[in-house]
């Protein structure tokens, strides 16, 4: 890559990182190019697609933040406390970092690095849930699909109240954690959890909601 192209690529990465974290991964590419001070065509010439730019800019950051949350959750001696920490931390990331909120949704299947991160995050979440269930801290009928659906709805809530009640999501998390405790769980759900395909479809729709 020529020196001028390298400079433009760095400008675009920096602009994309700022705008993705400010507004999420759906920000128009023209705005990224405008903030970088280059043409829209230059962006396409250097990166080709939104997904390629996302993988360049967001994947590493998302992997670090979600990985740290899971690793810390699994380090708790009390599995139930680690489970609660993980849910609260991911919900906090969704509320404070729109880019990470979009990553959790798994909305960009063509972004290969990002989808690999989503897969690792889901595997870690399953381990955190199962560990808490084995310890008797979380009701046994709660699944990873249930948690992913909650994260999808939390992302919508966090976005909707960002300017008026930015901590409203914490109340919903508190209700969720109380409801999942084996001490308070009394009525099992009347329907089965969503299948992986249903979950994929639902998360895509949630991520595309205004």
JSON list of C-alpha atoms in Angstrom, two decimals:
[
{"chain": "A", "resi": 1, "resn": "UNK", "atom": "CA", "xyz": [0.00, 0.00, 0.00]},
{"chain": "A", "resi": 2, "resn": "UNK", "atom": "CA", "xyz": [1.34, 3.44, -0.93]},
{"chain": "A", "resi": 3, "resn": "UNK", "atom": "CA", "xyz": [2.13, 5.92, 1.83]},
{"chain": "A", "resi": 4, "resn": "UNK", "atom": "CA", "xyz": [-0.87, 8.13, 1.02]},
{"chain": "A", "resi": 5, "resn": "UNK", "atom": "CA", "xyz": [-3.19, 5.11, 1.00]},
{"chain": "A", "resi": 6, "resn": "UNK", "atom": "CA", "xyz": [-1.81, 4.01, 4.37]},
{"chain": "A", "resi": 7, "resn": "UNK", "atom": "CA", "xyz": [-2.50, 7.46, 5.81]},
{"chain": "A", "resi": 8, "resn": "UNK", "atom": "CA", "xyz": [-6.04, 7.40, 4.46]},
{"chain": "A", "resi": 9, "resn": "UNK", "atom": "CA", "xyz": [-6.62, 3.91, 5.87]},
{"chain": "A", "resi": 10, "resn": "UNK", "atom": "CA", "xyz": [-5.47, 5.04, 9.32]},
{"chain": "A", "resi": 11, "resn": "UNK", "atom": "CA", "xyz": [-7.74, 8.09, 9.14]},
{"chain": "A", "resi": 12, "resn": "UNK", "atom": "CA", "xyz": [-10.67, 5.88, 8.21]},
{"chain": "A", "resi": 13, "resn": "UNK", "atom": "CA", "xyz": [-9.95, 3.40, 11.01]},
{"chain": "A", "resi": 14, "resn": "UNK", "atom": "CA", "xyz": [-9.82, 6.22, 13.55]},
{"chain": "A", "resi": 15, "resn": "UNK", "atom": "CA", "xyz": [-13.00, 7.85, 12.26]},
{"chain": "A", "resi": 16, "resn": "UNK", "atom": "CA", "xyz": [-14.83, 4.53, 12.15]},
{"chain": "A", "resi": 17, "resn": "UNK", "atom": "CA", "xyz": [-13.78, 3.66, 15.70]},
{"chain": "A", "resi": 18, "resn": "UNK", "atom": "CA", "xyz": [-15.13, 6.99, 16.95]},
{"chain": "A", "resi": 19, "resn": "UNK", "atom": "CA", "xyz": [-18.43, 6.84, 15.10]},
{"chain": "A", "resi": 20, "resn": "UNK", "atom": "CA", "xyz": [-19.09, 3.16, 15.74]},
{"chain": "A", "resi": 21, "resn": "UNK", "atom": "CA", "xyz": [-18.63, 3.71, 19.48]},
{"chain": "A", "resi": 22, "resn": "UNK", "atom": "CA", "xyz": [-20.74, 6.87, 19.41]},
{"chain": "A", "resi": 23, "resn": "UNK", "atom": "CA", "xyz": [-23.62, 5.55, 17.31]},
{"chain": "A", "resi": 24, "resn": "UNK", "atom": "CA", "xyz": [-23.24, 1.85, 16.67]},
{"chain": "A", "resi": 25, "resn": "UNK", "atom": "CA", "xyz": [-22.29, -0.17, 13.62]},
{"chain": "A", "resi": 26, "resn": "UNK", "atom": "CA", "xyz": [-25.09, 1.12, 11.38]},
{"chain": "A", "resi": 27, "resn": "UNK", "atom": "CA", "xyz": [-23.60, 4.62, 11.05]},
{"chain": "A", "resi": 28, "resn": "UNK", "atom": "CA", "xyz": [-23.56, 5.64, 7.35]},
{"chain": "A", "resi": 29, "resn": "UNK", "atom": "CA", "xyz": [-20.23, 4.97, 5.66]},
{"chain": "A", "resi": 30, "resn": "UNK", "atom": "CA", "xyz": [-20.38, 8.42, 4.06]},
{"chain": "A", "resi": 31, "resn": "UNK", "atom": "CA", "xyz": [-20.20, 9.96, 7.52]},
{"chain": "A", "resi": 32, "resn": "UNK", "atom": "CA", "xyz": [-17.13, 7.89, 8.35]},
{"chain": "A", "resi": 33, "resn": "UNK", "atom": "CA", "xyz": [-15.46, 9.07, 5.15]},
{"chain": "A", "resi": 34, "resn": "UNK", "atom": "CA", "xyz": [-16.45, 12.67, 5.86]},
{"chain": "A", "resi": 35, "resn": "UNK", "atom": "CA", "xyz": [-15.01, 12.59, 9.38]},
{"chain": "A", "resi": 36, "resn": "UNK", "atom": "CA", "xyz": [-11.80, 11.00, 8.05]},
{"chain": "A", "resi": 37, "resn": "UNK", "atom": "CA", "xyz": [-11.53, 13.76, 5.44]},
{"chain": "A", "resi": 38, "resn": "UNK", "atom": "CA", "xyz": [-11.49, 11.38, 2.48]},
{"chain": "A", "resi": 39, "resn": "UNK", "atom": "CA", "xyz": [-13.93, 10.52, -0.28]},
{"chain": "A", "resi": 40, "resn": "UNK", "atom": "CA", "xyz": [-16.57, 7.84, -0.06]},
{"chain": "A", "resi": 41, "resn": "UNK", "atom": "CA", "xyz": [-14.83, 6.08, -2.95]},
{"chain": "A", "resi": 42, "resn": "UNK", "atom": "CA", "xyz": [-11.57, 5.98, -1.03]},
{"chain": "A", "resi": 43, "resn": "UNK", "atom": "CA", "xyz": [-13.28, 4.13, 1.80]},
{"chain": "A", "resi": 44, "resn": "UNK", "atom": "CA", "xyz": [-14.63, 1.51, -0.60]},
{"chain": "A", "resi": 45, "resn": "UNK", "atom": "CA", "xyz": [-11.32, 1.19, -2.40]},
{"chain": "A", "resi": 46, "resn": "UNK", "atom": "CA", "xyz": [-9.45, 0.54, 0.84]},
{"chain": "A", "resi": 47, "resn": "UNK", "atom": "CA", "xyz": [-11.97, -1.63, 2.73]},
{"chain": "A", "resi": 48, "resn": "UNK", "atom": "CA", "xyz": [-14.59, -2.74, 0.22]},
{"chain": "A", "resi": 49, "resn": "UNK", "atom": "CA", "xyz": [-17.48, -3.39, 2.60]},
{"chain": "A", "resi": 50, "resn": "UNK", "atom": "CA", "xyz": [-18.89, -2.27, 5.93]},
{"chain": "A", "resi": 51, "resn": "UNK", "atom": "CA", "xyz": [-18.18, -5.73, 7.31]},
{"chain": "A", "resi": 52, "resn": "UNK", "atom": "CA", "xyz": [-14.51, -5.52, 6.39]},
{"chain": "A", "resi": 53, "resn": "UNK", "atom": "CA", "xyz": [-14.24, -2.16, 8.13]},
{"chain": "A", "resi": 54, "resn": "UNK", "atom": "CA", "xyz": [-16.05, -3.53, 11.18]},
{"chain": "A", "resi": 55, "resn": "UNK", "atom": "CA", "xyz": [-13.64, -6.47, 11.37]},
{"chain": "A", "resi": 56, "resn": "UNK", "atom": "CA", "xyz": [-10.68, -4.09, 11.09]},
{"chain": "A", "resi": 57, "resn": "UNK", "atom": "CA", "xyz": [-11.89, -1.62, 13.72]},
{"chain": "A", "resi": 58, "resn": "UNK", "atom": "CA", "xyz": [-14.33, -3.24, 16.14]},
{"chain": "A", "resi": 59, "resn": "UNK", "atom": "CA", "xyz": [-13.55, -6.94, 16.35]},
{"chain": "A", "resi": 60, "resn": "UNK", "atom": "CA", "xyz": [-10.45, -6.67, 18.53]},
{"chain": "A", "resi": 61, "resn": "UNK", "atom": "CA", "xyz": [-12.04, -4.19, 20.93]},
{"chain": "A", "resi": 62, "resn": "UNK", "atom": "CA", "xyz": [-15.20, -6.28, 21.26]},
{"chain": "A", "resi": 63, "resn": "UNK", "atom": "CA", "xyz": [-13.19, -9.43, 21.83]},
{"chain": "A", "resi": 64, "resn": "UNK", "atom": "CA", "xyz": [-11.23, -7.76, 24.62]},
{"chain": "A", "resi": 65, "resn": "UNK", "atom": "CA", "xyz": [-14.26, -6.33, 26.39]},
{"chain": "A", "resi": 66, "resn": "UNK", "atom": "CA", "xyz": [-16.50, -9.36, 26.14]},
{"chain": "A", "resi": 67, "resn": "UNK", "atom": "CA", "xyz": [-13.60, -11.70, 26.89]},
{"chain": "A", "resi": 68, "resn": "UNK", "atom": "CA", "xyz": [-12.65, -9.76, 30.01]},
{"chain": "A", "resi": 69, "resn": "UNK", "atom": "CA", "xyz": [-16.26, -9.85, 31.23]},
{"chain": "A", "resi": 70, "resn": "UNK", "atom": "CA", "xyz": [-16.47, -13.63, 30.79]},
{"chain": "A", "resi": 71, "resn": "UNK", "atom": "CA", "xyz": [-13.05, -14.32, 32.27]},
{"chain": "A", "resi": 72, "resn": "UNK", "atom": "CA", "xyz": [-13.80, -12.25, 35.35]},
{"chain": "A", "resi": 73, "resn": "UNK", "atom": "CA", "xyz": [-17.22, -13.88, 35.76]},
{"chain": "A", "resi": 74, "resn": "UNK", "atom": "CA", "xyz": [-15.64, -17.34, 35.70]},
{"chain": "A", "resi": 75, "resn": "UNK", "atom": "CA", "xyz": [-13.08, -16.28, 38.30]},
{"chain": "A", "resi": 76, "resn": "UNK", "atom": "CA", "xyz": [-15.69, -15.73, 41.02]},
{"chain": "A", "resi": 77, "resn": "UNK", "atom": "CA", "xyz": [-15.55, -18.35, 43.74]},
{"chain": "A", "resi": 78, "resn": "UNK", "atom": "CA", "xyz": [-19.34, -18.16, 44.02]},
{"chain": "A", "resi": 79, "resn": "UNK", "atom": "CA", "xyz": [-20.71, -19.14, 40.61]},
{"chain": "A", "resi": 80, "resn": "UNK", "atom": "CA", "xyz": [-23.96, -17.29, 41.20]},
{"chain": "A", "resi": 81, "resn": "UNK", "atom": "CA", "xyz": [-22.10, -14.06, 41.83]},
{"chain": "A", "resi": 82, "resn": "UNK", "atom": "CA", "xyz": [-20.10, -14.57, 38.64]},
{"chain": "A", "resi": 83, "resn": "UNK", "atom": "CA", "xyz": [-23.31, -15.14, 36.70]},
{"chain": "A", "resi": 84, "resn": "UNK", "atom": "CA", "xyz": [-24.83, -11.92, 38.06]},
{"chain": "A", "resi": 85, "resn": "UNK", "atom": "CA", "xyz": [-21.65, -10.00, 37.33]},
{"chain": "A", "resi": 86, "resn": "UNK", "atom": "CA", "xyz": [-21.57, -11.21, 33.73]},
{"chain": "A", "resi": 87, "resn": "UNK", "atom": "CA", "xyz": [-25.14, -10.18, 32.98]},
{"chain": "A", "resi": 88, "resn": "UNK", "atom": "CA", "xyz": [-24.70, -6.78, 34.61]},
{"chain": "A", "resi": 89, "resn": "UNK", "atom": "CA", "xyz": [-21.38, -6.16, 32.82]},
{"chain": "A", "resi": 90, "resn": "UNK", "atom": "CA", "xyz": [-22.63, -7.08, 29.35]},
{"chain": "A", "resi": 91, "resn": "UNK", "atom": "CA", "xyz": [-25.75, -4.97, 29.86]},
{"chain": "A", "resi": 92, "resn": "UNK", "atom": "CA", "xyz": [-23.57, -2.08, 30.99]},
{"chain": "A", "resi": 93, "resn": "UNK", "atom": "CA", "xyz": [-21.44, -2.43, 27.86]},
{"chain": "A", "resi": 94, "resn": "UNK", "atom": "CA", "xyz": [-24.59, -2.39, 25.75]},
{"chain": "A", "resi": 95, "resn": "UNK", "atom": "CA", "xyz": [-25.72, 0.81, 27.47]},
{"chain": "A", "resi": 96, "resn": "UNK", "atom": "CA", "xyz": [-22.40, 2.64, 27.22]},
{"chain": "A", "resi": 97, "resn": "UNK", "atom": "CA", "xyz": [-20.87, 1.33, 23.98]},
{"chain": "A", "resi": 98, "resn": "UNK", "atom": "CA", "xyz": [-23.27, 1.13, 20.99]},
{"chain": "A", "resi": 99, "resn": "UNK", "atom": "CA", "xyz": [-20.66, -0.76, 18.96]},
{"chain": "A", "resi": 100, "resn": "UNK", "atom": "CA", "xyz": [-20.47, -3.58, 21.51]},
{"chain": "A", "resi": 101, "resn": "UNK", "atom": "CA", "xyz": [-24.27, -3.61, 21.73]},
{"chain": "A", "resi": 102, "resn": "UNK", "atom": "CA", "xyz": [-24.41, -4.30, 18.00]},
{"chain": "A", "resi": 103, "resn": "UNK", "atom": "CA", "xyz": [-21.69, -6.94, 18.29]},
{"chain": "A", "resi": 104, "resn": "UNK", "atom": "CA", "xyz": [-23.72, -8.89, 20.86]},
{"chain": "A", "resi": 105, "resn": "UNK", "atom": "CA", "xyz": [-26.65, -8.93, 18.43]},
{"chain": "A", "resi": 106, "resn": "UNK", "atom": "CA", "xyz": [-24.60, -10.82, 15.82]},
{"chain": "A", "resi": 107, "resn": "UNK", "atom": "CA", "xyz": [-26.21, -8.74, 13.11]},
{"chain": "A", "resi": 108, "resn": "UNK", "atom": "CA", "xyz": [-23.36, -8.81, 10.59]},
{"chain": "A", "resi": 109, "resn": "UNK", "atom": "CA", "xyz": [-22.84, -12.44, 9.50]},
{"chain": "A", "resi": 110, "resn": "UNK", "atom": "CA", "xyz": [-20.47, -11.40, 6.69]},
{"chain": "A", "resi": 111, "resn": "UNK", "atom": "CA", "xyz": [-18.04, -9.94, 9.25]},
{"chain": "A", "resi": 112, "resn": "UNK", "atom": "CA", "xyz": [-16.16, -13.18, 9.85]},
{"chain": "A", "resi": 113, "resn": "UNK", "atom": "CA", "xyz": [-13.97, -11.99, 12.72]},
{"chain": "A", "resi": 114, "resn": "UNK", "atom": "CA", "xyz": [-16.95, -10.44, 14.46]},
{"chain": "A", "resi": 115, "resn": "UNK", "atom": "CA", "xyz": [-19.05, -13.59, 14.12]},
{"chain": "A", "resi": 116, "resn": "UNK", "atom": "CA", "xyz": [-16.21, -15.67, 15.56]},
{"chain": "A", "resi": 117, "resn": "UNK", "atom": "CA", "xyz": [-16.18, -13.34, 18.57]},
{"chain": "A", "resi": 118, "resn": "UNK", "atom": "CA", "xyz": [-19.94, -13.71, 18.93]},
{"chain": "A", "resi": 119, "resn": "UNK", "atom": "CA", "xyz": [-19.55, -17.47, 18.90]},
{"chain": "A", "resi": 120, "resn": "UNK", "atom": "CA", "xyz": [-16.87, -17.39, 21.59]},
{"chain": "A", "resi": 121, "resn": "UNK", "atom": "CA", "xyz": [-18.97, -15.02, 23.70]},
{"chain": "A", "resi": 122, "resn": "UNK", "atom": "CA", "xyz": [-21.98, -17.33, 23.47]},
{"chain": "A", "resi": 123, "resn": "UNK", "atom": "CA", "xyz": [-19.86, -20.34, 24.43]},
{"chain": "A", "resi": 124, "resn": "UNK", "atom": "CA", "xyz": [-18.51, -18.43, 27.44]},
{"chain": "A", "resi": 125, "resn": "UNK", "atom": "CA", "xyz": [-22.03, -17.38, 28.45]},
{"chain": "A", "resi": 126, "resn": "UNK", "atom": "CA", "xyz": [-23.15, -21.01, 28.33]},
{"chain": "A", "resi": 127, "resn": "UNK", "atom": "CA", "xyz": [-20.27, -22.02, 30.62]},
{"chain": "A", "resi": 128, "resn": "UNK", "atom": "CA", "xyz": [-21.17, -19.23, 33.04]},
{"chain": "A", "resi": 129, "resn": "UNK", "atom": "CA", "xyz": [-24.82, -20.30, 33.10]},
{"chain": "A", "resi": 130, "resn": "UNK", "atom": "CA", "xyz": [-24.07, -24.00, 33.52]},
{"chain": "A", "resi": 131, "resn": "UNK", "atom": "CA", "xyz": [-21.55, -23.30, 36.27]},
{"chain": "A", "resi": 132, "resn": "UNK", "atom": "CA", "xyz": [-24.14, -21.31, 38.20]},
{"chain": "A", "resi": 133, "resn": "UNK", "atom": "CA", "xyz": [-26.77, -23.99, 37.65]},
{"chain": "A", "resi": 134, "resn": "UNK", "atom": "CA", "xyz": [-24.44, -26.73, 38.91]},
{"chain": "A", "resi": 135, "resn": "UNK", "atom": "CA", "xyz": [-23.88, -24.62, 42.02]},
{"chain": "A", "resi": 136, "resn": "UNK", "atom": "CA", "xyz": [-27.64, -24.43, 42.54]},
{"chain": "A", "resi": 137, "resn": "UNK", "atom": "CA", "xyz": [-27.67, -20.66, 42.16]},
{"chain": "A", "resi": 138, "resn": "UNK", "atom": "CA", "xyz": [-29.66, -20.36, 38.91]},
{"chain": "A", "resi": 139, "resn": "UNK", "atom": "CA", "xyz": [-32.83, -22.17, 37.92]},
{"chain": "A", "resi": 140, "resn": "UNK", "atom": "CA", "xyz": [-32.07, -25.18, 35.69]},
{"chain": "A", "resi": 141, "resn": "UNK", "atom": "CA", "xyz": [-34.48, -24.29, 32.86]},
{"chain": "A", "resi": 142, "resn": "UNK", "atom": "CA", "xyz": [-32.67, -21.06, 31.88]},
{"chain": "A", "resi": 143, "resn": "UNK", "atom": "CA", "xyz": [-30.67, -21.37, 28.65]},
{"chain": "A", "resi": 144, "resn": "UNK", "atom": "CA", "xyz": [-28.09, -19.48, 26.64]},
{"chain": "A", "resi": 145, "resn": "UNK", "atom": "CA", "xyz": [-30.82, -18.65, 24.12]},
{"chain": "A", "resi": 146, "resn": "UNK", "atom": "CA", "xyz": [-32.86, -17.07, 26.91]},
{"chain": "A", "resi": 147, "resn": "UNK", "atom": "CA", "xyz": [-29.90, -14.93, 27.89]},
{"chain": "A", "resi": 148, "resn": "UNK", "atom": "CA", "xyz": [-29.19, -13.86, 24.31]},
{"chain": "A", "resi": 149, "resn": "UNK", "atom": "CA", "xyz": [-32.83, -12.81, 23.90]},
{"chain": "A", "resi": 150, "resn": "UNK", "atom": "CA", "xyz": [-32.58, -10.76, 27.09]},
{"chain": "A", "resi": 151, "resn": "UNK", "atom": "CA", "xyz": [-29.44, -9.06, 25.80]},
{"chain": "A", "resi": 152, "resn": "UNK", "atom": "CA", "xyz": [-31.28, -8.26, 22.57]},
{"chain": "A", "resi": 153, "resn": "UNK", "atom": "CA", "xyz": [-34.16, -6.58, 24.39]},
{"chain": "A", "resi": 154, "resn": "UNK", "atom": "CA", "xyz": [-31.78, -4.84, 26.77]},
{"chain": "A", "resi": 155, "resn": "UNK", "atom": "CA", "xyz": [-29.97, -3.27, 23.82]},
{"chain": "A", "resi": 156, "resn": "UNK", "atom": "CA", "xyz": [-33.28, -1.80, 22.62]},
{"chain": "A", "resi": 157, "resn": "UNK", "atom": "CA", "xyz": [-34.09, -0.50, 26.09]},
{"chain": "A", "resi": 158, "resn": "UNK", "atom": "CA", "xyz": [-30.64, 1.02, 26.59]},
{"chain": "A", "resi": 159, "resn": "UNK", "atom": "CA", "xyz": [-30.88, 2.80, 23.23]},
{"chain": "A", "resi": 160, "resn": "UNK", "atom": "CA", "xyz": [-34.40, 4.08, 23.90]},
{"chain": "A", "resi": 161, "resn": "UNK", "atom": "CA", "xyz": [-33.63, 5.61, 27.31]},
{"chain": "A", "resi": 162, "resn": "UNK", "atom": "CA", "xyz": [-30.04, 6.74, 26.67]},
{"chain": "A", "resi": 163, "resn": "UNK", "atom": "CA", "xyz": [-30.93, 10.44, 26.82]},
{"chain": "A", "resi": 164, "resn": "UNK", "atom": "CA", "xyz": [-33.66, 10.36, 29.46]},
{"chain": "A", "resi": 165, "resn": "UNK", "atom": "CA", "xyz": [-32.93, 7.54, 31.94]},
{"chain": "A", "resi": 166, "resn": "UNK", "atom": "CA", "xyz": [-29.55, 5.99, 31.07]},
{"chain": "A", "resi": 167, "resn": "UNK", "atom": "CA", "xyz": [-29.57, 3.65, 34.09]},
{"chain": "A", "resi": 168, "resn": "UNK", "atom": "CA", "xyz": [-33.09, 2.24, 33.57]},
{"chain": "A", "resi": 169, "resn": "UNK", "atom": "CA", "xyz": [-31.65, -1.04, 32.33]},
{"chain": "A", "resi": 170, "resn": "UNK", "atom": "CA", "xyz": [-30.28, -1.76, 35.80]},
{"chain": "A", "resi": 171, "resn": "UNK", "atom": "CA", "xyz": [-33.83, -2.14, 37.16]},
{"chain": "A", "resi": 172, "resn": "UNK", "atom": "CA", "xyz": [-34.67, -4.74, 34.52]},
{"chain": "A", "resi": 173, "resn": "UNK", "atom": "CA", "xyz": [-31.47, -6.65, 35.27]},
{"chain": "A", "resi": 174, "resn": "UNK", "atom": "CA", "xyz": [-32.35, -6.71, 38.97]},
{"chain": "A", "resi": 175, "resn": "UNK", "atom": "CA", "xyz": [-35.77, -8.20, 38.19]},
{"chain": "A", "resi": 176, "resn": "UNK", "atom": "CA", "xyz": [-34.20, -10.78, 35.86]},
{"chain": "A", "resi": 177, "resn": "UNK", "atom": "CA", "xyz": [-31.64, -11.92, 38.42]},
{"chain": "A", "resi": 178, "resn": "UNK", "atom": "CA", "xyz": [-34.27, -12.23, 41.15]},
{"chain": "A", "resi": 179, "resn": "UNK", "atom": "CA", "xyz": [-36.48, -14.24, 38.81]},
{"chain": "A", "resi": 180, "resn": "UNK", "atom": "CA", "xyz": [-33.66, -16.64, 37.94]},
{"chain": "A", "resi": 181, "resn": "UNK", "atom": "CA", "xyz": [-32.74, -17.43, 41.52]},
{"chain": "A", "resi": 182, "resn": "UNK", "atom": "CA", "xyz": [-33.52, -20.99, 42.54]},
{"chain": "A", "resi": 183, "resn": "UNK", "atom": "CA", "xyz": [-34.86, -19.58, 45.82]},
{"chain": "A", "resi": 184, "resn": "UNK", "atom": "CA", "xyz": [-37.64, -17.63, 44.12]},
{"chain": "A", "resi": 185, "resn": "UNK", "atom": "CA", "xyz": [-38.33, -19.68, 40.97]},
{"chain": "A", "resi": 186, "resn": "UNK", "atom": "CA", "xyz": [-41.67, -21.42, 41.36]},
{"chain": "A", "resi": 187, "resn": "UNK", "atom": "CA", "xyz": [-43.36, -21.65, 37.96]},
{"chain": "A", "resi": 188, "resn": "UNK", "atom": "CA", "xyz": [-41.55, -23.20, 34.99]},
{"chain": "A", "resi": 189, "resn": "UNK", "atom": "CA", "xyz": [-42.08, -21.59, 31.57]},
{"chain": "A", "resi": 190, "resn": "UNK", "atom": "CA", "xyz": [-44.98, -23.04, 29.60]},
{"chain": "A", "resi": 191, "resn": "UNK", "atom": "CA", "xyz": [-43.03, -23.03, 26.31]},
{"chain": "A", "resi": 192, "resn": "UNK", "atom": "CA", "xyz": [-39.60, -24.21, 25.21]},
{"chain": "A", "resi": 193, "resn": "UNK", "atom": "CA", "xyz": [-36.70, -21.80, 24.56]},
{"chain": "A", "resi": 194, "resn": "UNK", "atom": "CA", "xyz": [-36.15, -20.55, 21.03]},
{"chain": "A", "resi": 195, "resn": "UNK", "atom": "CA", "xyz": [-34.21, -22.76, 18.65]},
{"chain": "A", "resi": 196, "resn": "UNK", "atom": "CA", "xyz": [-30.86, -21.47, 17.32]},
{"chain": "A", "resi": 197, "resn": "UNK", "atom": "CA", "xyz": [-32.49, -20.57, 13.97]},
{"chain": "A", "resi": 198, "resn": "UNK", "atom": "CA", "xyz": [-35.37, -18.76, 15.69]},
{"chain": "A", "resi": 199, "resn": "UNK", "atom": "CA", "xyz": [-32.85, -16.93, 17.85]},
{"chain": "A", "resi": 200, "resn": "UNK", "atom": "CA", "xyz": [-30.84, -15.87, 14.82]},
{"chain": "A", "resi": 201, "resn": "UNK", "atom": "CA", "xyz": [-33.97, -14.49, 13.15]},
{"chain": "A", "resi": 202, "resn": "UNK", "atom": "CA", "xyz": [-35.17, -12.69, 16.27]},
{"chain": "A", "resi": 203, "resn": "UNK", "atom": "CA", "xyz": [-31.80, -11.11, 17.03]},
{"chain": "A", "resi": 204, "resn": "UNK", "atom": "CA", "xyz": [-31.55, -9.87, 13.46]},
{"chain": "A", "resi": 205, "resn": "UNK", "atom": "CA", "xyz": [-34.95, -8.20, 13.77]},
{"chain": "A", "resi": 206, "resn": "UNK", "atom": "CA", "xyz": [-34.12, -6.69, 17.14]},
{"chain": "A", "resi": 207, "resn": "UNK", "atom": "CA", "xyz": [-30.84, -5.34, 15.82]},
{"chain": "A", "resi": 208, "resn": "UNK", "atom": "CA", "xyz": [-32.62, -3.77, 12.86]},
{"chain": "A", "resi": 209, "resn": "UNK", "atom": "CA", "xyz": [-35.27, -2.07, 14.98]},
{"chain": "A", "resi": 210, "resn": "UNK", "atom": "CA", "xyz": [-35.17, 1.76, 14.99]}
]
